[in-house]
Amino acid sequence: MKVLICASAADAIARAARQVVATIAAKPGAALGLATGATFAPVYAALVAAHRAGEVSFARVASFNLDEYVGLPAAHPQSYRSEMRRMLFDHVDIDPARAHLPDGNAADPDAEAARYDRAIAAAGGIDLQLLGLGVNGHIGFNEPSSSLGSRTRTKDLAPPTIAANRRFFPAGEEPPRQSITMGVATIMEARDILLLATGAAKAAALRATVEGPVTAFCPASALQFHPRVTVLCDEAAASGLALMDYYRGIDHGD
Ligand code: F6R
């Protein structure tokens, strides 16, 4: 893993956006794996700005989001499709037909999950997978104890994840308890992976991811087996890392 400790969250965000722009510059028809959530919202804002400045076009890009809630109408403001439209899709030139999320309302969620894995393969696999990090070490919605060999499937959300999501739903409306998420093995097939973690709340999970044993108890630790992972973090998220000086020494810029 290439662990890059940035001076600030803003630096980590700008660097993540630059890696996405560089990926598309090298391969205009790249397939991107996308994450929702607070960590990536400013990355998408930077990509929208780069698009408006004429620095990047998504016209030939395909995208595959990591996950979607089960049972939430696609048009619900908290569905991940709605979130992606607000953050990115509605503001860039991506072809909506190539902007994929699992269908959380599919009559047969298991068949939908299998179809999603096939769609990723049919697109030639993912060139750059963006990952946020759960405070419990999840990637996508692969909660602790998820099989490290898992494929896209339905997954019950862990109680801390449901609690963290509650703030996005109006009082009286229960947040979803299930998702369709890319599996750990699906994620591991991406050619490049960019994990972005900012803020002190991610420090323990980041340490377990980078320096802990590989264990299903921290699904992100499976990334230790991937040959091309960049971890971008700020000082707060890096604060639990033991080899901080080494990571600083290997950072030679973009
Ligand atoms: C979102 C996803 C999750 C988040 C993670 C971090 O599509 O798959 O794994 O990336 O929960 O969320 P934030 O960025 O909100 O802290």
Short mmCIF file of C-alpha atoms and ligand atoms in Angstrom, two decimals:
data_model
loop_
_atom_site.label_atom_id
_atom_site.label_comp_id
_atom_site.label_asym_id
_atom_site.label_seq_id
_atom_site.Cartn_x
_atom_site.Cartn_y
_atom_site.Cartn_z
CA MET A 1 0.00 0.00 0.00
CA LYS A 2 1.17 3.49 -0.78
CA VAL A 3 0.16 5.55 2.24
CA LEU A 4 0.20 9.28 1.53
CA ILE A 5 -0.30 11.51 4.55
CA CYS A 6 -1.51 14.93 3.45
CA ALA A 7 -1.16 18.15 5.43
CA SER A 8 -4.92 18.67 5.46
CA ALA A 9 -8.16 17.02 4.43
CA ALA A 10 -8.40 19.59 1.63
CA ASP A 11 -5.01 18.42 0.31
CA ALA A 12 -6.08 14.76 0.42
CA ILE A 13 -9.33 15.62 -1.38
CA ALA A 14 -7.52 17.62 -4.09
CA ARG A 15 -5.06 14.80 -4.59
CA ALA A 16 -7.85 12.23 -4.89
CA ALA A 17 -9.56 14.38 -7.52
CA ARG A 18 -6.26 14.69 -9.42
CA GLN A 19 -5.89 10.90 -9.50
CA VAL A 20 -9.39 10.56 -11.01
CA VAL A 21 -8.63 13.24 -13.61
CA ALA A 22 -5.30 11.55 -14.44
CA THR A 23 -7.05 8.17 -14.81
CA ILE A 24 -9.52 9.61 -17.32
CA ALA A 25 -6.76 11.52 -19.14
CA ALA A 26 -4.87 8.24 -19.60
CA LYS A 27 -8.02 6.31 -20.58
CA PRO A 28 -11.00 8.47 -21.61
CA GLY A 29 -13.30 5.42 -21.54
CA ALA A 30 -12.18 4.37 -18.05
CA ALA A 31 -14.54 2.49 -15.74
CA LEU A 32 -14.63 4.17 -12.34
CA GLY A 33 -15.84 2.55 -9.13
CA LEU A 34 -17.55 5.26 -7.08
CA ALA A 35 -18.33 5.69 -3.39
CA THR A 36 -21.00 7.82 -1.76
CA GLY A 37 -20.73 9.41 1.68
CA ALA A 38 -19.32 12.53 3.30
CA THR A 39 -15.65 11.80 2.51
CA PHE A 40 -16.13 11.84 -1.24
CA ALA A 41 -18.62 14.71 -1.53
CA PRO A 42 -15.81 17.31 -1.79
CA VAL A 43 -13.92 15.10 -4.27
CA TYR A 44 -16.96 15.13 -6.56
CA ALA A 45 -17.25 18.90 -6.08
CA ALA A 46 -13.61 19.21 -7.23
CA LEU A 47 -14.35 16.98 -10.24
CA VAL A 48 -17.36 19.11 -11.18
CA ALA A 49 -15.12 22.20 -10.97
CA ALA A 50 -12.46 20.48 -13.10
CA HIS A 51 -15.13 19.55 -15.65
CA ARG A 52 -16.43 23.12 -15.78
CA ALA A 53 -12.85 24.34 -16.26
CA GLY A 54 -12.56 22.01 -19.27
CA GLU A 55 -9.97 19.80 -17.55
CA VAL A 56 -11.92 16.53 -17.69
CA SER A 57 -14.74 14.97 -19.68
CA PHE A 58 -16.81 12.04 -18.46
CA ALA A 59 -18.44 11.56 -21.88
CA ARG A 60 -16.85 8.14 -22.41
CA VAL A 61 -16.53 7.13 -18.76
CA ALA A 62 -18.53 4.27 -17.24
CA SER A 63 -19.17 4.30 -13.51
CA PHE A 64 -20.20 1.65 -11.03
CA ASN A 65 -21.18 2.67 -7.53
CA LEU A 66 -20.22 0.44 -4.66
CA ASP A 67 -23.64 0.08 -3.16
CA GLU A 68 -27.29 1.06 -2.92
CA TYR A 69 -29.89 0.70 -0.19
CA VAL A 70 -32.47 -2.06 -0.53
CA GLY A 71 -36.10 -0.97 -0.54
CA LEU A 72 -35.56 2.79 -0.85
CA PRO A 73 -37.22 4.20 -4.01
CA ALA A 74 -34.53 5.34 -6.50
CA ALA A 75 -36.02 8.85 -6.40
CA HIS A 76 -35.83 9.05 -2.57
CA PRO A 77 -33.47 11.92 -1.68
CA GLN A 78 -31.31 9.56 0.41
CA SER A 79 -30.96 6.84 -2.22
CA TYR A 80 -27.39 6.63 -3.41
CA ARG A 81 -28.57 7.25 -6.97
CA SER A 82 -30.09 10.56 -5.84
CA GLU A 83 -26.93 11.38 -3.89
CA MET A 84 -24.72 10.68 -6.91
CA ARG A 85 -26.94 12.83 -9.13
CA ARG A 86 -26.70 15.73 -6.67
CA MET A 87 -22.94 15.38 -6.21
CA LEU A 88 -21.74 14.48 -9.70
CA PHE A 89 -23.94 13.00 -12.41
CA ASP A 90 -26.22 16.03 -12.92
CA HIS A 91 -23.23 18.37 -13.24
CA VAL A 92 -20.91 16.58 -15.67
CA ASP A 93 -21.24 15.08 -19.14
CA ILE A 94 -21.47 11.45 -18.05
CA ASP A 95 -23.93 9.33 -20.08
CA PRO A 96 -26.67 8.37 -17.55
CA ALA A 97 -26.90 4.98 -19.28
CA ARG A 98 -23.30 4.29 -18.26
CA ALA A 99 -23.66 5.52 -14.65
CA HIS A 100 -24.51 2.30 -12.84
CA LEU A 101 -25.75 1.58 -9.33
CA PRO A 102 -27.23 -1.66 -8.08
CA ASP A 103 -31.05 -1.59 -8.23
CA GLY A 104 -32.11 -1.73 -4.59
CA ASN A 105 -35.72 -2.27 -5.64
CA ALA A 106 -35.12 -5.28 -7.85
CA ALA A 107 -37.74 -8.00 -7.33
CA ASP A 108 -34.90 -10.50 -6.95
CA PRO A 109 -31.99 -8.76 -5.19
CA ASP A 110 -29.71 -11.80 -5.49
CA ALA A 111 -30.21 -11.91 -9.27
CA GLU A 112 -29.62 -8.16 -9.38
CA ALA A 113 -26.35 -8.55 -7.48
CA ALA A 114 -25.14 -11.23 -9.89
CA ARG A 115 -26.19 -9.05 -12.84
CA TYR A 116 -24.16 -6.16 -11.38
CA ASP A 117 -20.97 -8.24 -11.21
CA ARG A 118 -21.56 -9.32 -14.82
CA ALA A 119 -22.07 -5.68 -15.90
CA ILE A 120 -18.73 -4.71 -14.32
CA ALA A 121 -17.01 -7.57 -16.13
CA ALA A 122 -18.74 -6.65 -19.42
CA ALA A 123 -17.39 -3.10 -19.08
CA GLY A 124 -13.88 -4.58 -18.91
CA GLY A 125 -13.50 -4.34 -15.12
CA ILE A 126 -12.92 -1.27 -13.00
CA ASP A 127 -9.86 0.85 -13.71
CA LEU A 128 -9.96 2.96 -10.54
CA GLN A 129 -12.04 2.09 -7.50
CA LEU A 130 -12.71 4.88 -5.02
CA LEU A 131 -13.24 3.73 -1.44
CA GLY A 132 -14.26 5.50 1.73
CA LEU A 133 -13.64 3.78 5.06
CA GLY A 134 -16.28 2.99 7.68
CA VAL A 135 -15.36 3.68 11.30
CA ASN A 136 -15.79 -0.08 11.75
CA GLY A 137 -13.41 -0.88 8.88
CA HIS A 138 -16.08 -1.53 6.25
CA ILE A 139 -15.55 -0.86 2.56
CA GLY A 140 -18.71 -0.61 0.50
CA PHE A 141 -21.19 -2.12 2.92
CA ASN A 142 -18.97 -5.09 3.65
CA GLU A 143 -19.44 -4.94 7.39
CA PRO A 144 -17.09 -6.67 9.88
CA SER A 145 -17.26 -10.46 9.44
CA SER A 146 -17.99 -10.12 5.70
CA SER A 147 -16.28 -12.80 3.66
CA LEU A 148 -13.08 -11.50 2.10
CA GLY A 149 -14.05 -13.65 -0.91
CA SER A 150 -17.51 -12.09 -1.25
CA ARG A 151 -19.08 -10.98 -4.52
CA THR A 152 -21.80 -8.35 -4.97
CA ARG A 153 -24.75 -9.38 -2.80
CA THR A 154 -27.33 -8.16 -0.31
CA LYS A 155 -25.89 -7.36 3.07
CA ASP A 156 -27.51 -6.42 6.39
CA LEU A 157 -26.08 -3.16 7.68
CA ALA A 158 -24.32 -3.21 11.05
CA PRO A 159 -25.98 -1.30 13.91
CA PRO A 160 -23.25 1.43 13.96
CA THR A 161 -23.78 1.97 10.21
CA ILE A 162 -27.56 2.28 10.63
CA ALA A 163 -26.99 4.68 13.54
CA ALA A 164 -24.54 6.78 11.47
CA ASN A 165 -27.06 6.97 8.61
CA ARG A 166 -29.94 8.01 10.86
CA ARG A 167 -28.89 11.68 10.68
CA PHE A 168 -29.72 11.76 6.96
CA PHE A 169 -33.34 10.68 7.47
CA PRO A 170 -36.17 12.84 8.86
CA ALA A 171 -37.37 12.09 12.40
CA GLY A 172 -39.74 9.16 12.31
CA GLU A 173 -38.33 7.68 9.08
CA GLU A 174 -36.28 4.57 9.68
CA PRO A 175 -33.00 4.33 7.73
CA PRO A 176 -32.66 1.21 5.54
CA ARG A 177 -31.26 -1.93 7.12
CA GLN A 178 -30.04 -3.67 3.98
CA SER A 179 -27.97 -2.84 0.95
CA ILE A 180 -26.73 -4.40 -2.23
CA THR A 181 -22.97 -3.94 -2.11
CA MET A 182 -20.01 -4.94 -4.22
CA GLY A 183 -18.25 -7.74 -2.39
CA VAL A 184 -14.70 -7.59 -1.10
CA ALA A 185 -13.52 -9.86 -3.93
CA THR A 186 -15.35 -7.69 -6.48
CA ILE A 187 -13.57 -4.62 -5.12
CA MET A 188 -10.22 -6.43 -5.17
CA GLU A 189 -10.53 -7.00 -8.93
CA ALA A 190 -10.19 -3.26 -9.67
CA ARG A 191 -6.90 -2.45 -11.37
CA ASP A 192 -6.20 0.52 -9.07
CA ILE A 193 -7.76 1.37 -5.73
CA LEU A 194 -7.83 4.74 -3.98
CA LEU A 195 -8.88 4.70 -0.32
CA LEU A 196 -9.57 8.14 1.13
CA ALA A 197 -9.86 8.61 4.90
CA THR A 198 -10.09 11.96 6.61
CA GLY A 199 -10.74 12.99 10.21
CA ALA A 200 -9.86 11.55 13.60
CA ALA A 201 -12.93 9.30 13.64
CA LYS A 202 -11.23 7.13 10.98
CA ALA A 203 -7.87 6.79 12.80
CA ALA A 204 -8.49 3.42 14.44
CA ALA A 205 -10.04 1.90 11.31
CA LEU A 206 -7.17 3.21 9.16
CA ARG A 207 -4.58 1.71 11.45
CA ALA A 208 -6.39 -1.65 11.36
CA THR A 209 -6.61 -1.39 7.55
CA VAL A 210 -2.96 -0.58 6.90
CA GLU A 211 -1.06 -2.08 9.81
CA GLY A 212 -3.40 -4.61 11.39
CA PRO A 213 -3.71 -8.28 10.54
CA VAL A 214 -5.76 -9.16 7.46
CA THR A 215 -9.07 -10.14 8.96
CA ALA A 216 -12.75 -10.21 8.05
CA PHE A 217 -13.22 -8.27 11.28
CA CYS A 218 -11.79 -5.29 9.33
CA PRO A 219 -12.81 -5.92 5.71
CA ALA A 220 -10.64 -3.01 4.48
CA SER A 221 -7.56 -4.94 5.66
CA ALA A 222 -8.04 -7.24 2.63
CA LEU A 223 -6.59 -4.36 0.60
CA GLN A 224 -3.17 -5.41 1.91
CA PHE A 225 -3.33 -8.15 -0.74
CA HIS A 226 -3.92 -5.70 -3.59
CA PRO A 227 -0.77 -4.60 -5.46
CA ARG A 228 -1.97 -1.12 -6.42
CA VAL A 229 -3.65 0.62 -3.50
CA THR A 230 -3.11 4.29 -2.71
CA VAL A 231 -4.26 5.41 0.73
CA LEU A 232 -4.80 9.15 0.95
CA CYS A 233 -5.38 10.50 4.44
CA ASP A 234 -5.00 13.64 6.50
CA GLU A 235 -2.95 13.94 9.68
CA ALA A 236 -5.99 13.28 11.89
CA ALA A 237 -6.85 9.98 10.19
CA ALA A 238 -3.14 9.03 10.13
CA SER A 239 -2.65 9.73 13.83
CA GLY A 240 -2.81 6.05 14.85
CA LEU A 241 -0.26 4.79 12.29
CA ALA A 242 2.98 3.34 13.66
CA LEU A 243 5.13 3.78 10.54
CA MET A 244 4.28 7.44 9.95
CA ASP A 245 7.90 8.48 9.24
CA TYR A 246 8.33 5.73 6.66
CA TYR A 247 5.14 6.72 4.82
CA ARG A 248 6.26 10.37 4.75
CA GLY A 249 9.60 9.27 3.29
CA ILE A 250 8.06 7.39 0.37
CA ASP A 251 5.76 10.25 -0.67
CA HIS A 252 7.36 11.76 -3.76
CA GLY A 253 4.32 13.78 -4.84
CA ASP A 254 1.80 12.99 -7.59
C1 F6R B 1 -20.48 4.48 0.52
C2 F6R B 1 -19.77 3.36 1.10
C3 F6R B 1 -19.23 3.41 2.50
C4 F6R B 1 -18.58 4.75 2.86
C5 F6R B 1 -18.06 4.72 4.29
C6 F6R B 1 -17.49 6.06 4.71
O1 F6R B 1 -20.85 4.20 -0.82
O2 F6R B 1 -19.63 2.37 0.45
O3 F6R B 1 -18.29 2.38 2.66
O4 F6R B 1 -17.54 5.03 1.96
O5 F6R B 1 -19.10 4.38 5.17
O6 F6R B 1 -18.55 6.98 4.75
P1 F6R B 1 -18.26 8.51 5.01
O7 F6R B 1 -17.42 9.00 3.89
O8 F6R B 1 -19.62 9.16 5.02
O9 F6R B 1 -17.55 8.60 6.32
#
